Amino acid sequence: MPDLLLELRSEEIPARMQRKAAGDLRKMLTDGLVEAGLTYEAAREYWTPRRLTLDIRGLTARSKDISEEIKGPSTLAPEQAVQGFLRKAGLSSIAEAHVHSDPKKGDFYVAHISRPGKAAEEIIAELVPGIIRNFPWPKSMRWGPASAKPGSLRWVRPLQSILCTFGPETEEPVVVDFEIDGIRSGNTTYGHRFHAPDAITVRRFDDYVSKLEAAKVVLDADRRKEIILADARNLAFANGLDLVEDDGLLEEVSGLVEWPVVLMGEFEEAFLAIPAEVIRLTIRANQKCFVTRPQGVDDALSNRFILTANIEARDGGKEIAHGNGKVVRARLSDALYFWTTDQGDLPDLAELEASAEKFGLDLKKPLDQRMARLDHLGVTFHAKLGTQGERVERIKRLAEELAPIVAQSISPLEGEMAGRPEGVAAREAPASSDRDGASHPVVPTPSVAFGDISPSRGEIIALAGRAAVLAKADLTTEVVGEFPELQGAMGRKYALLQGEHVLVAAAAEEHYKPQGPSDRVPSDPVSITVALADKLDTLVGFWAIDEKPTGSKDPYALRRAALGVVRILIENAVSSSLRHQLANALFGFMFNQGARFSAVWRAEDGGEFTTGVGSSRDLLDKRFVGLSSEVAGSSQDRPAAQLIPDLIAFFHDRLKVYLRDQGARHDLIDAVITPQSDDLLQIVRRVEALGSFLDTEDGKNLLAGTKRAANILAAEEKKKTAVAETVESALLREDAEKSLFAAVNQAEKQAGEAIQNDDFSGALLALSVLREPVDSFFEHVLVNDEDQAVRANRLALLARIRAATGQVADFSRIAG
């Protein structure tokens, strides 16, 4: 069967657009071919900086002939219906239609339509120009004299030639002829811009690839990546170095060259005084080069770097490497200036004293000066949420509220971590165990210590407050101003340089984590505390101004922030009432932004009044309606009565996603979560325990009995059948119901006590004794007794079963 080769050659396409553009070309053309009635066996796209190529194998040579009948209206139908039929069928007059008869419906019109198939070349020639004109480039341009005309061709960079051949392997392929804006398709292409600028005639894909290779063009982007990576590793190894690999940079560099030539450059060793992160980012961002390090050394760089040229120079690349070295030196000189400037005093210290006093800053320390400047300059966080200084004040207040809770959950191991400067040891999470010994661990609970540092709870609170104050200080440093990607990392370095506690320095970097589902979570108590405070403040703030995620839009990354809170709490086994922490965060806004937010309360007469708030507890009062916001000179009542419940529901959604990714059953999650569930760790523990319990025979049988009880009860409640408020022992006639009543009393009490101790496995173990009494009850007792009092009493007993098991989960929502 014939094959199709299509190449669109242009000036250099930006590297970040190439992969997607090639995929778009494949999809648009193959979709169009299939829609036109053709089929194909395989299709693969290729790309280089100067071309998009598509290789389609086994394409049918012609679309099938089509014959169809279009049924029309009755021969007695009005003219309007007849004209509509003609337009639909593509007929010029009713004389072209046929008349069919039906015994029931009478005579009616039918159009017999025959469409002959089309040659694949003709279909391709119609499709490709339209694809080129409507190609979804993020940015495109017009060029040349034709650009002055309306509707002229747009492409990402000037389009220079189109190659399009079609035919089977056994015959000479033909050129699919078409033209777009003066560019006519053909069977010629061009090789490397400098090494092989002459035209190359090709027939089909195989000789196209081989001729391009001979003309110094490697068509396959993945092969270019392999060449660059292998040559870079070998060159570094030959010089006694290791390559610092960077997948993102490798992808970008492979899109900058058609014929990769790997070279090594160098810079002065004096620049190695700059932090490795800054050197790497400077060389990566400005010169698209890889850095190297001495073999066997992970925390230091060498003064050699790897660059990828697009040409085989006569001098072996010496001038290219030298030229890149000159640019790198200039960039590193700037970086060295930023680095040293950040460690010096600011010129306006006298103006920063008020901010320093507000935050308890020491203006003798460089990072403290930068925090004072951040507050003094009034740098805006968000127009409706105040300044960065106000935000830091809120985060500090919230961190000091959270620190005791985190400190209670995270207990550093004494003596176990000696010799580990910044290590994390994981102990096994409490696992729910079956009676048969099977266990179901969910998330490991980390235990943290930094060397021999094991701060007390009081120290953790103090350190958390200090860390919260310095967490955003590096935003005004010169290095972060030049390289925003280093925020946090530079804060950590500057904090250590000025002698801050190692946990305070770590929090400056780690409070931004996790920044994605694969990123690790902070694991020491100070970093955990500041990370939670930062994310909760962000979420509450944007909820308060009604800037929530909608559909696929989440400009403030609030879903990521919520998932970060979920992961931090669960993976560090921090148990806390989310409802109270959200109230604390909301109170922080009202405390330091009283002019912007005030509380709205419901009065006894049903009206509303506005006032301040004495504490975060007030925001959990049922009379709290919402927030009144004074923003930009206009008053607007925010519908925040449901702010905290709405946020908790948002956290529940993120938790469900997280647990499902961990392999938890969706029905168990739904059975455990209620609108009142605000301790995420408890939810996880309940799901663990429930999953383990339902794997046992007792669990499966109790589930069946409990669901039967719940279904009977729900059906009777729907019919408004009377259900007694309590179970009267005097109305219990059968032994089975008496035994069940006694078992429920015992199980309910023991399960409640276990739940108070967060022992959900123990609670389910206590409930498991209901299995036999429940089975016996349904076997020997008729619930719908003729005596209404007895029936109501037995329904009340079923309600007790539902209530007892409902302490752990809603069994009616569990499948099975």
mmCIF file with all atom_site columns, C-alpha atoms in Angstrom, residues 603-691:
data_model
loop_
_atom_site.group_PDB
_atom_site.id
_atom_site.type_symbol
_atom_site.label_atom_id
_atom_site.label_alt_id
_atom_site.label_comp_id
_atom_site.label_asym_id
_atom_site.label_entity_id
_atom_site.label_seq_id
_atom_site.pdbx_PDB_ins_code
_atom_site.Cartn_x
_atom_site.Cartn_y
_atom_site.Cartn_z
_atom_site.occupancy
_atom_site.B_iso_or_equiv
_atom_site.pdbx_formal_charge
_atom_site.auth_seq_id
_atom_site.auth_comp_id
_atom_site.auth_asym_id
_atom_site.auth_atom_id
_atom_site.pdbx_PDB_model_num
ATOM 1  C CA . ALA A 1 603 ? -29.060 39.399 64.700 1.00 0.00 ? 603 ALA A CA 1
ATOM 2  C CA . GLU A 1 604 ? -31.809 37.879 66.847 1.00 0.00 ? 604 GLU A CA 1
ATOM 3  C CA . ASP A 1 605 ? -34.470 39.702 64.813 1.00 0.00 ? 605 ASP A CA 1
ATOM 4  C CA . GLY A 1 606 ? -33.219 38.062 61.622 1.00 0.00 ? 606 GLY A CA 1
ATOM 5  C CA . GLY A 1 607 ? -31.303 41.095 60.413 1.00 0.00 ? 607 GLY A CA 1
ATOM 6  C CA . GLU A 1 608 ? -27.536 41.437 60.072 1.00 0.00 ? 608 GLU A CA 1
ATOM 7  C CA . PHE A 1 609 ? -24.900 43.632 61.661 1.00 0.00 ? 609 PHE A CA 1
ATOM 8  C CA . THR A 1 610 ? -21.160 44.158 61.088 1.00 0.00 ? 610 THR A CA 1
ATOM 9  C CA . THR A 1 611 ? -18.495 44.178 63.772 1.00 0.00 ? 611 THR A CA 1
ATOM 10 C CA . GLY A 1 612 ? -14.997 43.068 64.584 1.00 0.00 ? 612 GLY A CA 1
ATOM 11 C CA . VAL A 1 613 ? -13.963 39.641 65.846 1.00 0.00 ? 613 VAL A CA 1
ATOM 12 C CA . GLY A 1 614 ? -12.511 38.873 69.243 1.00 0.00 ? 614 GLY A CA 1
ATOM 13 C CA . SER A 1 615 ? -10.976 35.473 68.397 1.00 0.00 ? 615 SER A CA 1
ATOM 14 C CA . SER A 1 616 ? -10.953 32.779 65.733 1.00 0.00 ? 616 SER A CA 1
ATOM 15 C CA . ARG A 1 617 ? -13.500 30.801 67.765 1.00 0.00 ? 617 ARG A CA 1
ATOM 16 C CA . ASP A 1 618 ? -16.080 33.477 66.949 1.00 0.00 ? 618 ASP A CA 1
ATOM 17 C CA . LEU A 1 619 ? -15.836 32.552 63.269 1.00 0.00 ? 619 LEU A CA 1
ATOM 18 C CA . LEU A 1 620 ? -17.158 29.066 64.069 1.00 0.00 ? 620 LEU A CA 1
ATOM 19 C CA . ASP A 1 621 ? -20.262 30.517 65.723 1.00 0.00 ? 621 ASP A CA 1
ATOM 20 C CA . LYS A 1 622 ? -23.494 29.614 63.944 1.00 0.00 ? 622 LYS A CA 1
ATOM 21 C CA . ARG A 1 623 ? -24.461 33.294 63.878 1.00 0.00 ? 623 ARG A CA 1
ATOM 22 C CA . PHE A 1 624 ? -21.448 34.132 61.669 1.00 0.00 ? 624 PHE A CA 1
ATOM 23 C CA . VAL A 1 625 ? -22.792 34.988 58.209 1.00 0.00 ? 625 VAL A CA 1
ATOM 24 C CA . GLY A 1 626 ? -19.736 36.063 56.271 1.00 0.00 ? 626 GLY A CA 1
ATOM 25 C CA . LEU A 1 627 ? -17.342 38.864 55.493 1.00 0.00 ? 627 LEU A CA 1
ATOM 26 C CA . SER A 1 628 ? -17.885 42.444 54.498 1.00 0.00 ? 628 SER A CA 1
ATOM 27 C CA . SER A 1 629 ? -15.018 43.545 52.275 1.00 0.00 ? 629 SER A CA 1
ATOM 28 C CA . GLU A 1 630 ? -13.936 47.116 51.610 1.00 0.00 ? 630 GLU A CA 1
ATOM 29 C CA . VAL A 1 631 ? -11.809 46.846 48.513 1.00 0.00 ? 631 VAL A CA 1
ATOM 30 C CA . ALA A 1 632 ? -10.701 49.660 46.234 1.00 0.00 ? 632 ALA A CA 1
ATOM 31 C CA . GLY A 1 633 ? -13.185 52.094 47.713 1.00 0.00 ? 633 GLY A CA 1
ATOM 32 C CA . SER A 1 634 ? -16.267 49.960 47.161 1.00 0.00 ? 634 SER A CA 1
ATOM 33 C CA . SER A 1 635 ? -18.155 47.832 49.652 1.00 0.00 ? 635 SER A CA 1
ATOM 34 C CA . GLN A 1 636 ? -19.031 44.318 48.648 1.00 0.00 ? 636 GLN A CA 1
ATOM 35 C CA . ASP A 1 637 ? -20.558 41.628 50.833 1.00 0.00 ? 637 ASP A CA 1
ATOM 36 C CA . ARG A 1 638 ? -18.752 38.362 50.338 1.00 0.00 ? 638 ARG A CA 1
ATOM 37 C CA . PRO A 1 639 ? -20.925 35.225 50.516 1.00 0.00 ? 639 PRO A CA 1
ATOM 38 C CA . ALA A 1 640 ? -18.614 33.725 53.133 1.00 0.00 ? 640 ALA A CA 1
ATOM 39 C CA . ALA A 1 641 ? -21.129 32.095 55.463 1.00 0.00 ? 641 ALA A CA 1
ATOM 40 C CA . GLN A 1 642 ? -20.070 28.853 53.845 1.00 0.00 ? 642 GLN A CA 1
ATOM 41 C CA . LEU A 1 643 ? -16.410 29.840 53.437 1.00 0.00 ? 643 LEU A CA 1
ATOM 42 C CA . ILE A 1 644 ? -14.991 27.363 55.931 1.00 0.00 ? 644 ILE A CA 1
ATOM 43 C CA . PRO A 1 645 ? -17.377 24.469 55.064 1.00 0.00 ? 645 PRO A CA 1
ATOM 44 C CA . ASP A 1 646 ? -16.777 25.161 51.382 1.00 0.00 ? 646 ASP A CA 1
ATOM 45 C CA . LEU A 1 647 ? -13.015 25.025 51.882 1.00 0.00 ? 647 LEU A CA 1
ATOM 46 C CA . ILE A 1 648 ? -13.301 21.789 53.848 1.00 0.00 ? 648 ILE A CA 1
ATOM 47 C CA . ALA A 1 649 ? -15.283 20.290 50.960 1.00 0.00 ? 649 ALA A CA 1
ATOM 48 C CA . PHE A 1 650 ? -12.489 21.443 48.637 1.00 0.00 ? 650 PHE A CA 1
ATOM 49 C CA . PHE A 1 651 ? -9.952  19.655 50.846 1.00 0.00 ? 651 PHE A CA 1
ATOM 50 C CA . HIS A 1 652 ? -12.138 16.544 50.788 1.00 0.00 ? 652 HIS A CA 1
ATOM 51 C CA . ASP A 1 653 ? -12.036 16.569 46.980 1.00 0.00 ? 653 ASP A CA 1
ATOM 52 C CA . ARG A 1 654 ? -8.229  16.836 46.992 1.00 0.00 ? 654 ARG A CA 1
ATOM 53 C CA . LEU A 1 655 ? -8.011  14.091 49.619 1.00 0.00 ? 655 LEU A CA 1
ATOM 54 C CA . LYS A 1 656 ? -10.147 11.782 47.477 1.00 0.00 ? 656 LYS A CA 1
ATOM 55 C CA . VAL A 1 657 ? -7.816  12.319 44.528 1.00 0.00 ? 657 VAL A CA 1
ATOM 56 C CA . TYR A 1 658 ? -4.799  11.639 46.721 1.00 0.00 ? 658 TYR A CA 1
ATOM 57 C CA . LEU A 1 659 ? -6.217  8.465  48.266 1.00 0.00 ? 659 LEU A CA 1
ATOM 58 C CA . ARG A 1 660 ? -7.375  7.087  44.934 1.00 0.00 ? 660 ARG A CA 1
ATOM 59 C CA . ASP A 1 661 ? -3.859  7.607  43.587 1.00 0.00 ? 661 ASP A CA 1
ATOM 60 C CA . GLN A 1 662 ? -2.654  5.599  46.594 1.00 0.00 ? 662 GLN A CA 1
ATOM 61 C CA . GLY A 1 663 ? -4.978  2.761  45.609 1.00 0.00 ? 663 GLY A CA 1
ATOM 62 C CA . ALA A 1 664 ? -7.770  3.289  48.140 1.00 0.00 ? 664 ALA A CA 1
ATOM 63 C CA . ARG A 1 665 ? -11.277 2.182  47.145 1.00 0.00 ? 665 ARG A CA 1
ATOM 64 C CA . HIS A 1 666 ? -13.516 5.101  46.220 1.00 0.00 ? 666 HIS A CA 1
ATOM 65 C CA . ASP A 1 667 ? -16.533 3.644  48.008 1.00 0.00 ? 667 ASP A CA 1
ATOM 66 C CA . LEU A 1 668 ? -14.603 3.368  51.277 1.00 0.00 ? 668 LEU A CA 1
ATOM 67 C CA . ILE A 1 669 ? -13.517 6.994  50.976 1.00 0.00 ? 669 ILE A CA 1
ATOM 68 C CA . ASP A 1 670 ? -17.111 8.106  50.361 1.00 0.00 ? 670 ASP A CA 1
ATOM 69 C CA . ALA A 1 671 ? -18.291 5.994  53.287 1.00 0.00 ? 671 ALA A CA 1
ATOM 70 C CA . VAL A 1 672 ? -15.870 7.640  55.700 1.00 0.00 ? 672 VAL A CA 1
ATOM 71 C CA . ILE A 1 673 ? -15.988 11.308 54.624 1.00 0.00 ? 673 ILE A CA 1
ATOM 72 C CA . THR A 1 674 ? -18.797 13.488 55.925 1.00 0.00 ? 674 THR A CA 1
ATOM 73 C CA . PRO A 1 675 ? -19.184 17.285 55.819 1.00 0.00 ? 675 PRO A CA 1
ATOM 74 C CA . GLN A 1 676 ? -18.130 17.314 59.477 1.00 0.00 ? 676 GLN A CA 1
ATOM 75 C CA . SER A 1 677 ? -14.896 15.359 58.836 1.00 0.00 ? 677 SER A CA 1
ATOM 76 C CA . ASP A 1 678 ? -12.147 17.901 59.341 1.00 0.00 ? 678 ASP A CA 1
ATOM 77 C CA . ASP A 1 679 ? -9.227  15.766 60.549 1.00 0.00 ? 679 ASP A CA 1
ATOM 78 C CA . LEU A 1 680 ? -7.697  14.436 57.346 1.00 0.00 ? 680 LEU A CA 1
ATOM 79 C CA . LEU A 1 681 ? -5.406  11.998 59.118 1.00 0.00 ? 681 LEU A CA 1
ATOM 80 C CA . GLN A 1 682 ? -8.372  10.432 60.897 1.00 0.00 ? 682 GLN A CA 1
ATOM 81 C CA . ILE A 1 683 ? -10.123 9.996  57.558 1.00 0.00 ? 683 ILE A CA 1
ATOM 82 C CA . VAL A 1 684 ? -7.110  8.110  56.220 1.00 0.00 ? 684 VAL A CA 1
ATOM 83 C CA . ARG A 1 685 ? -6.881  5.938  59.313 1.00 0.00 ? 685 ARG A CA 1
ATOM 84 C CA . ARG A 1 686 ? -10.585 5.117  59.038 1.00 0.00 ? 686 ARG A CA 1
ATOM 85 C CA . VAL A 1 687 ? -10.184 4.119  55.381 1.00 0.00 ? 687 VAL A CA 1
ATOM 86 C CA . GLU A 1 688 ? -7.182  1.939  56.328 1.00 0.00 ? 688 GLU A CA 1
ATOM 87 C CA . ALA A 1 689 ? -9.029  0.219  59.136 1.00 0.00 ? 689 ALA A CA 1
ATOM 88 C CA . LEU A 1 690 ? -12.210 -0.226 57.102 1.00 0.00 ? 690 LEU A CA 1
ATOM 89 C CA . GLY A 1 691 ? -10.334 -1.751 54.166 1.00 0.00 ? 691 GLY A CA 1
#
